[in-house]
CSV table of C-alpha atoms in Angstrom, one decimal:
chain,number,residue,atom,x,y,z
G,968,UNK,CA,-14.5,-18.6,22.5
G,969,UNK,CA,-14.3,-16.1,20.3
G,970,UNK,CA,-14.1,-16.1,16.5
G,971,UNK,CA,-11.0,-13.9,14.4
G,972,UNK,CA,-12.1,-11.5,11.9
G,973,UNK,CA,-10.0,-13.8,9.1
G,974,UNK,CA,-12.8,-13.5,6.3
G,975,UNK,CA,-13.0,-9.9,7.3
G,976,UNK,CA,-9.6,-9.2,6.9
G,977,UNK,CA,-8.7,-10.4,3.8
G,978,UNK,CA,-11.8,-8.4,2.2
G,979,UNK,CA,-10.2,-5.4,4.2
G,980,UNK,CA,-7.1,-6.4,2.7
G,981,UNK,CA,-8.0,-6.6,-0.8
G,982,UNK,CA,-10.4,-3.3,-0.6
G,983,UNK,CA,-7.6,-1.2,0.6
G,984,UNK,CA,-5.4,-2.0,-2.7
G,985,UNK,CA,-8.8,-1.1,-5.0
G,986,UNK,CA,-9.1,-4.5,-6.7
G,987,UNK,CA,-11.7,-7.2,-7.2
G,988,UNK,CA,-13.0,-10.0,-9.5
G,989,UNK,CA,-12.6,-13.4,-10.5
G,990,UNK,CA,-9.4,-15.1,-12.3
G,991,UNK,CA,-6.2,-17.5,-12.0
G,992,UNK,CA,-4.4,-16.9,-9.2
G,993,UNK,CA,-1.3,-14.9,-9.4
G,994,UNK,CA,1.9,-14.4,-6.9
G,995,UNK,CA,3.5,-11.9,-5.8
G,996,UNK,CA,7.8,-11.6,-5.9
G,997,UNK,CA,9.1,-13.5,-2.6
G,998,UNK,CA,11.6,-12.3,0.1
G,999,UNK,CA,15.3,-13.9,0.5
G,1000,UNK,CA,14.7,-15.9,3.5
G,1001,UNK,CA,17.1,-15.0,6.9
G,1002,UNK,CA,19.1,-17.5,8.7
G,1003,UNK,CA,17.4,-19.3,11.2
G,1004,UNK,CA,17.4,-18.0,14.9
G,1005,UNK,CA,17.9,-19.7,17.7
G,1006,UNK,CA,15.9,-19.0,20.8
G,1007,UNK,CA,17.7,-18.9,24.5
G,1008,UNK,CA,15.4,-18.7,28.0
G,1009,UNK,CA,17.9,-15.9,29.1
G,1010,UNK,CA,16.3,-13.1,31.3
G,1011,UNK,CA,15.1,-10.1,28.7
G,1012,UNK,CA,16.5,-7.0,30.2
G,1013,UNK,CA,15.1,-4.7,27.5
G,1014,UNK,CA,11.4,-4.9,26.3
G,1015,UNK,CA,9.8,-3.9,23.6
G,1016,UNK,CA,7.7,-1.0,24.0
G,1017,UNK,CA,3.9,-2.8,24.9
G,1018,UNK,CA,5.7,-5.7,26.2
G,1019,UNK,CA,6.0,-7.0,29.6
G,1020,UNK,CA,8.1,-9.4,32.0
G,1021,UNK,CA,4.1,-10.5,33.2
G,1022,UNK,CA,4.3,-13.0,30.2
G,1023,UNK,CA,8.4,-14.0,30.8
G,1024,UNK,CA,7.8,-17.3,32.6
G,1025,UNK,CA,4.0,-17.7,32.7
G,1026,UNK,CA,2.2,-18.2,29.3
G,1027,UNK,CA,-0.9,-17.8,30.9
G,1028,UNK,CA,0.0,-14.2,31.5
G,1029,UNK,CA,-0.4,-11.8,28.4
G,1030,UNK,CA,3.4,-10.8,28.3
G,1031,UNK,CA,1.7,-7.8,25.4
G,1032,UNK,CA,-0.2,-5.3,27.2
G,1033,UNK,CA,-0.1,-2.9,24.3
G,1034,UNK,CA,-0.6,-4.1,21.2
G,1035,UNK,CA,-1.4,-0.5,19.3
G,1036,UNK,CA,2.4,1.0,21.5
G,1037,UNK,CA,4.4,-1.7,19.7
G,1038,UNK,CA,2.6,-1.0,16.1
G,1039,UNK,CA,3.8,2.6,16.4
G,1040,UNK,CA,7.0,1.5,18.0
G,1041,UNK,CA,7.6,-1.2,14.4
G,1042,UNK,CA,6.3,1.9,12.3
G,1043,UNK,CA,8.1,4.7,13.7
G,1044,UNK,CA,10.7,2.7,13.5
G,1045,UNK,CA,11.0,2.1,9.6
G,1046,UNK,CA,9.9,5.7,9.1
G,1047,UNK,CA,12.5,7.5,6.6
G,1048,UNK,CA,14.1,4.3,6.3
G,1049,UNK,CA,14.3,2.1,2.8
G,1050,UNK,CA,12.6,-1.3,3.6
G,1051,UNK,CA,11.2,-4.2,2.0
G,1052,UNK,CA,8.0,-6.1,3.6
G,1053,UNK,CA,5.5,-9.2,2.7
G,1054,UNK,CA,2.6,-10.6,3.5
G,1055,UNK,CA,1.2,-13.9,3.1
G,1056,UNK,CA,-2.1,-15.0,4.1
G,1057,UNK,CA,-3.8,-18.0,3.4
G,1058,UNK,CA,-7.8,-18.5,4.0
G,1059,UNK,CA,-9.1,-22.7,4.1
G,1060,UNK,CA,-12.6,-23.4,5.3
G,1061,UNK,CA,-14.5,-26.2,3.2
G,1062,UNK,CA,-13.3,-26.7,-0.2
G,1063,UNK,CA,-12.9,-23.0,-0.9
G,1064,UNK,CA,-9.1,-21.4,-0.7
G,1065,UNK,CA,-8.3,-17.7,-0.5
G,1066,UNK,CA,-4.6,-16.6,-0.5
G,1067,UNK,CA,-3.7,-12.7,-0.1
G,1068,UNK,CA,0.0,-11.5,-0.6
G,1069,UNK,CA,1.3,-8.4,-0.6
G,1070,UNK,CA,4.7,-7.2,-0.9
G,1071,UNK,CA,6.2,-3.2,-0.9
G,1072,UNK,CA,9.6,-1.5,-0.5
G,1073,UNK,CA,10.4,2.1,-0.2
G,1074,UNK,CA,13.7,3.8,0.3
G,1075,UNK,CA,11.8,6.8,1.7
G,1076,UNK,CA,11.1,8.9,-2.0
G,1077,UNK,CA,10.0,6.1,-3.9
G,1078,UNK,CA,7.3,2.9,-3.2
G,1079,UNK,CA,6.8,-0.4,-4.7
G,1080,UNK,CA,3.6,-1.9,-3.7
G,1081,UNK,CA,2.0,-5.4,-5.1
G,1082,UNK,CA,-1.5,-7.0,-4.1
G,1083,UNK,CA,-2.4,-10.5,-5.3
G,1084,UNK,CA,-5.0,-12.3,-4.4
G,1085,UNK,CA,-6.7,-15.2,-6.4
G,1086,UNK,CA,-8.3,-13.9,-9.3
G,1087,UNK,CA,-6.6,-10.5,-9.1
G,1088,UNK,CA,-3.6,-8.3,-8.8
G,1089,UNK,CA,-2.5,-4.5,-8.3
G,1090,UNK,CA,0.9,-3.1,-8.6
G,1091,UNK,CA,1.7,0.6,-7.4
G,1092,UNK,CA,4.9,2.6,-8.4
G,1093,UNK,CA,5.1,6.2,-6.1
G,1094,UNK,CA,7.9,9.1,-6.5
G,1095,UNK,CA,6.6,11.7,-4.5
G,1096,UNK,CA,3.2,13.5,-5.2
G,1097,UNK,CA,3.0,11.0,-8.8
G,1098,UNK,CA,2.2,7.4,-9.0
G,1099,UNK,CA,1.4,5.1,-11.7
G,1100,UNK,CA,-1.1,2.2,-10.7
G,1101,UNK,CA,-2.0,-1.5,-12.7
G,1102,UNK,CA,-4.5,-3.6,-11.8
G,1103,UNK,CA,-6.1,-6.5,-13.1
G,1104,UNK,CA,-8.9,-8.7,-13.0
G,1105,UNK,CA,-8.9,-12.0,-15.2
G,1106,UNK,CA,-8.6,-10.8,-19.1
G,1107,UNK,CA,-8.7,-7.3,-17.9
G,1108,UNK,CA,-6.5,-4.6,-17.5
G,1109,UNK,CA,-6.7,-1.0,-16.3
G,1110,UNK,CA,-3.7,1.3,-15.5
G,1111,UNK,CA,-4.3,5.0,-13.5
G,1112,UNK,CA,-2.1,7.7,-13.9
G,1113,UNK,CA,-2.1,9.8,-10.6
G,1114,UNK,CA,-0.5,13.2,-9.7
G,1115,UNK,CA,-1.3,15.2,-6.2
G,1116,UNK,CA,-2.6,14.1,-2.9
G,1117,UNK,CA,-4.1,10.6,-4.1
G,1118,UNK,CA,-1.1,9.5,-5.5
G,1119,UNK,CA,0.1,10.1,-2.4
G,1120,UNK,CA,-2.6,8.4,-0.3
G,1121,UNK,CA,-2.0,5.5,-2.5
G,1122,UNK,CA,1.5,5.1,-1.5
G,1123,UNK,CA,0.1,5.0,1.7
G,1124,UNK,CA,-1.5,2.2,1.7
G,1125,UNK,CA,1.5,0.1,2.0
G,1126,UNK,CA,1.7,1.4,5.4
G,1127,UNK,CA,-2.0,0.7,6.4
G,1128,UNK,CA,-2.0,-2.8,5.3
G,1129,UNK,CA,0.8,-3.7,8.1
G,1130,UNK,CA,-1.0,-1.5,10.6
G,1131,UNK,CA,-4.4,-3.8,9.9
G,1132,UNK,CA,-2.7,-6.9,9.9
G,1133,UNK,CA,-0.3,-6.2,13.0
G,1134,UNK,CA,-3.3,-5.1,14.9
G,1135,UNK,CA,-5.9,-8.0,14.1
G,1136,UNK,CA,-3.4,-10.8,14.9
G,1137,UNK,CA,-1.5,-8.9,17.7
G,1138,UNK,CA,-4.6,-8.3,19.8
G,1139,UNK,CA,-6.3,-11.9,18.9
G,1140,UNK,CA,-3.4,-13.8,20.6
G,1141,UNK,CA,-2.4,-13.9,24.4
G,1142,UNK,CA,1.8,-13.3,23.7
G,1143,UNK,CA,4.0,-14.6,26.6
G,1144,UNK,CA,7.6,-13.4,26.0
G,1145,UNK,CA,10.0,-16.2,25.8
G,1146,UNK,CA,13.4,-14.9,25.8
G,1147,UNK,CA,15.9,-13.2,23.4
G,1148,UNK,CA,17.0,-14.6,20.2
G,1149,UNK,CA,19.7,-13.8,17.8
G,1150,UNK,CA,18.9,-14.1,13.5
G,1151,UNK,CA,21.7,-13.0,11.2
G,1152,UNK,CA,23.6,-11.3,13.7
G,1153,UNK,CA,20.2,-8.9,15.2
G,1154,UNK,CA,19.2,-9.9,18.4
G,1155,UNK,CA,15.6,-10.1,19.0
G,1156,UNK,CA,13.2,-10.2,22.0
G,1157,UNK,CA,10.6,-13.3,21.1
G,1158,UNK,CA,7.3,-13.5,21.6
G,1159,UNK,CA,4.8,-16.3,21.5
G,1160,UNK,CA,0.9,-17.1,21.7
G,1161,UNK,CA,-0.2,-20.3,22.5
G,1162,UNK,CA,-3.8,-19.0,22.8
G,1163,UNK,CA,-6.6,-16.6,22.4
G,1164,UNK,CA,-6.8,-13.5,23.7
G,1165,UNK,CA,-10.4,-14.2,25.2
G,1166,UNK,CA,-11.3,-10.2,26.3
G,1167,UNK,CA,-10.1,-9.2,22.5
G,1168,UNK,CA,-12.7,-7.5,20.0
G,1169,UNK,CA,-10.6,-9.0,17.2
G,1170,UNK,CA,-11.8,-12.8,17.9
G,1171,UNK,CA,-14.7,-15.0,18.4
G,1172,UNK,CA,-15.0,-18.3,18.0
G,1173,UNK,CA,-11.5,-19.2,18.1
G,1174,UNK,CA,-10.6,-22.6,18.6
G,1175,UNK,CA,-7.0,-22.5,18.4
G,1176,UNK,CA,-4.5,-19.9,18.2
G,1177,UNK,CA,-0.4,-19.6,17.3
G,1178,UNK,CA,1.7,-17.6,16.6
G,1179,UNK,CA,5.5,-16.2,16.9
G,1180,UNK,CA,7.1,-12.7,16.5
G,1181,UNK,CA,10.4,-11.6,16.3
G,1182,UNK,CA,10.8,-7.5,17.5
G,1183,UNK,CA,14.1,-5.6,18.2
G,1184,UNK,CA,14.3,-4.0,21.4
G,1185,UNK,CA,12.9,-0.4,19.5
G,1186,UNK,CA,10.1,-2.0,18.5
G,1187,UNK,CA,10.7,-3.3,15.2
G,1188,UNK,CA,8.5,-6.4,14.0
G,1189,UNK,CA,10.8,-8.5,11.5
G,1190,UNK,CA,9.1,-11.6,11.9
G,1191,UNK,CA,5.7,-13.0,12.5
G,1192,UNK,CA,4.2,-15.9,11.8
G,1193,UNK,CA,1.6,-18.1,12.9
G,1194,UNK,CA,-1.7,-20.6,12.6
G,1195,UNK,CA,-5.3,-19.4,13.3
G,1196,UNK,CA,-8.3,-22.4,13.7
G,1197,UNK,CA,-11.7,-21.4,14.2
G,1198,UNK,CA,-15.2,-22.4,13.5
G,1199,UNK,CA,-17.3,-19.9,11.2
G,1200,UNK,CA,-21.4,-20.7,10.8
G,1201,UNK,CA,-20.7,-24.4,11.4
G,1202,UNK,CA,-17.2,-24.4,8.9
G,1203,UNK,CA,-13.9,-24.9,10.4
G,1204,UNK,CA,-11.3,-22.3,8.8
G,1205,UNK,CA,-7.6,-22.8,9.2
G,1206,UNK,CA,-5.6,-19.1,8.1
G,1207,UNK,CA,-1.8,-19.3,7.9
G,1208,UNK,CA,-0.3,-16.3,8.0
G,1209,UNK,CA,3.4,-14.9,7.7
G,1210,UNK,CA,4.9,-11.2,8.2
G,1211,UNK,CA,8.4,-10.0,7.4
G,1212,UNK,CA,10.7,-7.3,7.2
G,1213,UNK,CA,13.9,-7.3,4.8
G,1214,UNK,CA,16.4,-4.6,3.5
G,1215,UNK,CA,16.1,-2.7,6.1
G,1216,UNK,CA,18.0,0.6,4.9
G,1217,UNK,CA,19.4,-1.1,2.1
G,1218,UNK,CA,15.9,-1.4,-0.4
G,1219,UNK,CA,16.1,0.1,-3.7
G,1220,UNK,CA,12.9,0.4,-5.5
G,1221,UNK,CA,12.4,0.9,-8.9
G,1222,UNK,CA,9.6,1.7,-11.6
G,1223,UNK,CA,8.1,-1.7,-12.5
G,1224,UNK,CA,8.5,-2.6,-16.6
G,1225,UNK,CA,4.8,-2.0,-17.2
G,1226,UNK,CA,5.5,1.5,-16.8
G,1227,UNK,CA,7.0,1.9,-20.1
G,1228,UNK,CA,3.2,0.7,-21.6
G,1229,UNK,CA,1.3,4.1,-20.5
G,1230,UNK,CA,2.0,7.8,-20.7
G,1231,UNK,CA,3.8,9.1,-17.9
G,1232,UNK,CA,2.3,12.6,-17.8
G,1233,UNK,CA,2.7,15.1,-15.4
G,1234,UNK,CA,0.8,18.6,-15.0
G,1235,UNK,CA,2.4,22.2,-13.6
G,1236,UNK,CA,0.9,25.6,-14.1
G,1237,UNK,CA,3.3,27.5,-15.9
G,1238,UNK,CA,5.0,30.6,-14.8
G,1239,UNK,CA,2.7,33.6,-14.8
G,1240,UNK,CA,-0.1,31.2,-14.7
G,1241,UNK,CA,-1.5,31.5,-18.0
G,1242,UNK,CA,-1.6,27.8,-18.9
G,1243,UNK,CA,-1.5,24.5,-17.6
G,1244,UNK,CA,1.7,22.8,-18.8
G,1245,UNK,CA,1.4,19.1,-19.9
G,1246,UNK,CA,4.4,16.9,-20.3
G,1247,UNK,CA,4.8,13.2,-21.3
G,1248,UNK,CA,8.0,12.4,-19.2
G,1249,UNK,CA,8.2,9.0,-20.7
G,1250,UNK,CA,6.4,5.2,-21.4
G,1251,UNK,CA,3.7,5.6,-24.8
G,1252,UNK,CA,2.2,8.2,-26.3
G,1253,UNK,CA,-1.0,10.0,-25.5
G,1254,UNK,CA,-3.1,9.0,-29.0
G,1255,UNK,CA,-4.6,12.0,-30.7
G,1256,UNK,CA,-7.4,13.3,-30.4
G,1257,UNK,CA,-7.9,12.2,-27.1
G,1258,UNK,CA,-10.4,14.2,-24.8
G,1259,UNK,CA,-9.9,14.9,-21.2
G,1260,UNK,CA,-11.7,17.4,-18.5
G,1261,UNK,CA,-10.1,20.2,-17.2
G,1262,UNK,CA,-11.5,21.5,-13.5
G,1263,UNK,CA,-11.0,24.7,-11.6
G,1264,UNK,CA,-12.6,26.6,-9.5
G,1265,UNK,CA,-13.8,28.8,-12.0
G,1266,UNK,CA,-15.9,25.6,-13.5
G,1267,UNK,CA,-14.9,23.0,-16.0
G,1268,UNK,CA,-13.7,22.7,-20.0
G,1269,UNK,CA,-12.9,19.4,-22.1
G,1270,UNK,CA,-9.7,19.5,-23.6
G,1271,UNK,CA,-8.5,17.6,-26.7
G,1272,UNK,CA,-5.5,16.7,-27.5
G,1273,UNK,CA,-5.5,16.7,-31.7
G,1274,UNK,CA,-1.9,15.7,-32.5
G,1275,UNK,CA,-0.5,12.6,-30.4
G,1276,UNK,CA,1.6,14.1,-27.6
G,1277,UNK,CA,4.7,11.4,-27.3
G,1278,UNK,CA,7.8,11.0,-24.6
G,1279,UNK,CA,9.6,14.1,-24.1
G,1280,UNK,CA,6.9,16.5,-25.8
G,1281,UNK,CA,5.2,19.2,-24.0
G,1282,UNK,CA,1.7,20.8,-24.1
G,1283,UNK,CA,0.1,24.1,-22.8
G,1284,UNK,CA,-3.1,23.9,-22.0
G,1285,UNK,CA,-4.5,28.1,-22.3
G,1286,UNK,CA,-8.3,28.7,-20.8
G,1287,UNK,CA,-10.6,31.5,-21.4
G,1288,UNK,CA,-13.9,32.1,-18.7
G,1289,UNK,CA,-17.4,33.2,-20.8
G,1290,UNK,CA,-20.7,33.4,-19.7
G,1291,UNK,CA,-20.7,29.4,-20.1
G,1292,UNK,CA,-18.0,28.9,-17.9
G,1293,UNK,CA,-13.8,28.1,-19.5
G,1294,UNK,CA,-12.9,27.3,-23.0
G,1295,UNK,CA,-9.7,25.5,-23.1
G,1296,UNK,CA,-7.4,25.4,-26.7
G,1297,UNK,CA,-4.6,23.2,-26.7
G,1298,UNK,CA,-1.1,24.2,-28.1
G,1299,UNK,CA,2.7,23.3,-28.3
G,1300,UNK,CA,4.3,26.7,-27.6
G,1301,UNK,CA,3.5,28.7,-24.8
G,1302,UNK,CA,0.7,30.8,-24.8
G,1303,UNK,CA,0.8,34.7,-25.0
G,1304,UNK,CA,0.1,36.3,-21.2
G,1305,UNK,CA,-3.8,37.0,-21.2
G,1306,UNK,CA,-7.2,34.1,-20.6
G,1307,UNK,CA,-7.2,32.5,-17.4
G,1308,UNK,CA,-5.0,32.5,-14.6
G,1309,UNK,CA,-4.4,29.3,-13.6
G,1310,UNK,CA,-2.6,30.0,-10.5
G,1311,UNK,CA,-5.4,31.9,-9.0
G,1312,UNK,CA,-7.1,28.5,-8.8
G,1313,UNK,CA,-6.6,26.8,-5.5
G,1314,UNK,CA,-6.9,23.4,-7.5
G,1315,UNK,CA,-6.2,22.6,-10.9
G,1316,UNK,CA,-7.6,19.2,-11.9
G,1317,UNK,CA,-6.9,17.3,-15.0
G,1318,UNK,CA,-9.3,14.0,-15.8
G,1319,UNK,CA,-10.2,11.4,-18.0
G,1320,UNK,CA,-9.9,7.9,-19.7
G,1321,UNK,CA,-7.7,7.2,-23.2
G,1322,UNK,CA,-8.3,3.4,-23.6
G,1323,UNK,CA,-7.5,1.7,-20.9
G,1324,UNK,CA,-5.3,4.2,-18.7
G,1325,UNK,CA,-7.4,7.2,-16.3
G,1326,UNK,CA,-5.7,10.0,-15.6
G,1327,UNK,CA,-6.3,12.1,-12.7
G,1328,UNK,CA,-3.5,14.8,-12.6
G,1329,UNK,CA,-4.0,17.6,-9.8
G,1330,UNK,CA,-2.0,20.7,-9.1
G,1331,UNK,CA,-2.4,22.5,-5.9
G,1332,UNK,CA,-1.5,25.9,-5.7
């Protein structure tokens, strides 16, 4: 027997979105639930790339030969397509209960992504290159302003959280294919474990093993559900899990209402490159007088902000290099052409904490 990485995956899980801690436990927004299928023995013509007819009548035979070709057939296939998605999984072994969820949508330009877990929670808005992140821990609450390539490797993330969990419970379970079914008017090939998948590196210990998925003939996982039993250092842990796929080409994300609580500031080198243009595009104000780092490859400055820069208002940001590296003024017109030029840099970062929100704003030229 072998034993499935559960424990492990929920810590994966909950690393990926960048939170930890101690608290209540909190719940993510739920899915509208689809009509239920109903499953016919009828000869599949059509498989699902990594499927097979081995599995069709023998459930002793792994009808999924190739667990990684269908998760790059189910994400290929909601590439540049708006979708919704969520995740719940729930941990039992003793008297101790875990319970991850996650839920995202995208319509292709923008990304909604939640993470709860008990004790804490993360929300992710992403348009583009700029994201706007919450996360919180019990009493706490911290919010990170991101512009560049992280914001975009943080919209990401919704994407590697269904690659992990596809492949962990896709490669612990030996699938036999079971027929076609039809759910709210898409048919789908079904597929079904009864067991473990002894020669995977994904389980140990397993005791018992269940689970059902629904995939259109491209590839696309809607549905997948299913029970995991296994014995861990002498405990016996039970994980239900459940995977599904909504709005395909129809989900409309939007900025969360949190957003309106932080400064939604962007950063832009300004034609001719002699400053760094900061704007507050909307949400609060940046307070005065608060201090942030400017980095270049010509070395670093701090730059204050002395008056409070609200919604709407713009910033230039003019830098001078000196024998001890740049000296940065801040001012609300433009600055004359002369001091640094900021598009000579091949990255322009700009960093820092006001209260409770980072920023880390980053122009690539």
């Amino acid at each position: 027997m072998r034993r499935l990485l559960v424990t492990v995956l929920l810590a994966a899980l909950v690393a990926l979105a960048g939170c930890g801690g101690s608290g209540t436990t909190t719940t993510a927004p739920t899915t509208d639930e689809t009509t239920a299928a109903t499953t016919t023995q009828e000869s599949v013509s059509d498989f699902p790339p990594g499927a097979s007819a081995s599995g069709l009548t023998n459930a002793s035979a792994s009808g999924l030969t190739n667990a990684s070709a269908l998760i790059e057939a189910h994400i290929d296939a909601l590439n540049d397509t708006a979708y919704a998605f969520e995740l719940d999984a729930t941990n039992t072994g003793g008297d101790t209960e875990t319970r991850t969820r996650f839920a995202g949508a995208t319509d292709g330009d923008d990304t909604v992504f939640r993470q709860n877990t008990t004790g804490s929670a993360l929300e992710l808005y992403a348009s583009g290159d700029y994201a706007l992140q919450r996360q919180s821990s019990g009493d706490t609450t911290r919010y990170q302003v991101l512009q560049g390539p992280i914001a975009a490797q943080q919209a990401s993330s919704m994407t590697t959280v269904q690659q992990l969990v596809l492949a962990t419970y896709l490669g612990a379970g030996d699938y036999a294919v079971t027929g076609t079914t039809t759910s709210d008017g898409t048919e789908y090939v079904e597929l079904r474990a009864t067991g473990v998948n002894e020669s995977s590196s994904t389980a140990e210990n397993v005791e018992s093993f269940e689970a059902t998925l629904l995939v259109t003939q491209d590839g696309r996982i809607d549905e997948f559900t299913g029970t995991v039993r296994a014995n861990q250092s002498g405990t016996t842990t039970t994980t239900e899990f459940s995977y599904g796929v909504t709005d395909v080409g129809s989900a409309d994300p939007s900025a969360p209402a949190w957003a309106a609580d932080i400064p939604q500031v962007t950063a832009s080198v300004a034609d001719g490159g002699n400053a760094l243009v900061v704007e507050n595009t909307g949400g609060s104000a940046v307070a005065a007088n608060t201090s942030l780092t400017l980095m270049t490859d010509a070395g670093y400055a701090d730059v204050t902000f002395a008056a409070e820069l609200a919604p709407g208002e713009t910033a230039y940001v003019a830098a001078t290099e000196g024998d001890g590296g740049l000296t940065a003024t801040v001012t609300r017109d433009a600055p004359a052409d002369g001091g640094f030029d900021f598009a000579s840099a091949n990255r322009v970062v700009l960093t820092g904490q006001a209260g409770s929100v980072v920023f880390q704003l980053v122009v690539e030229n």
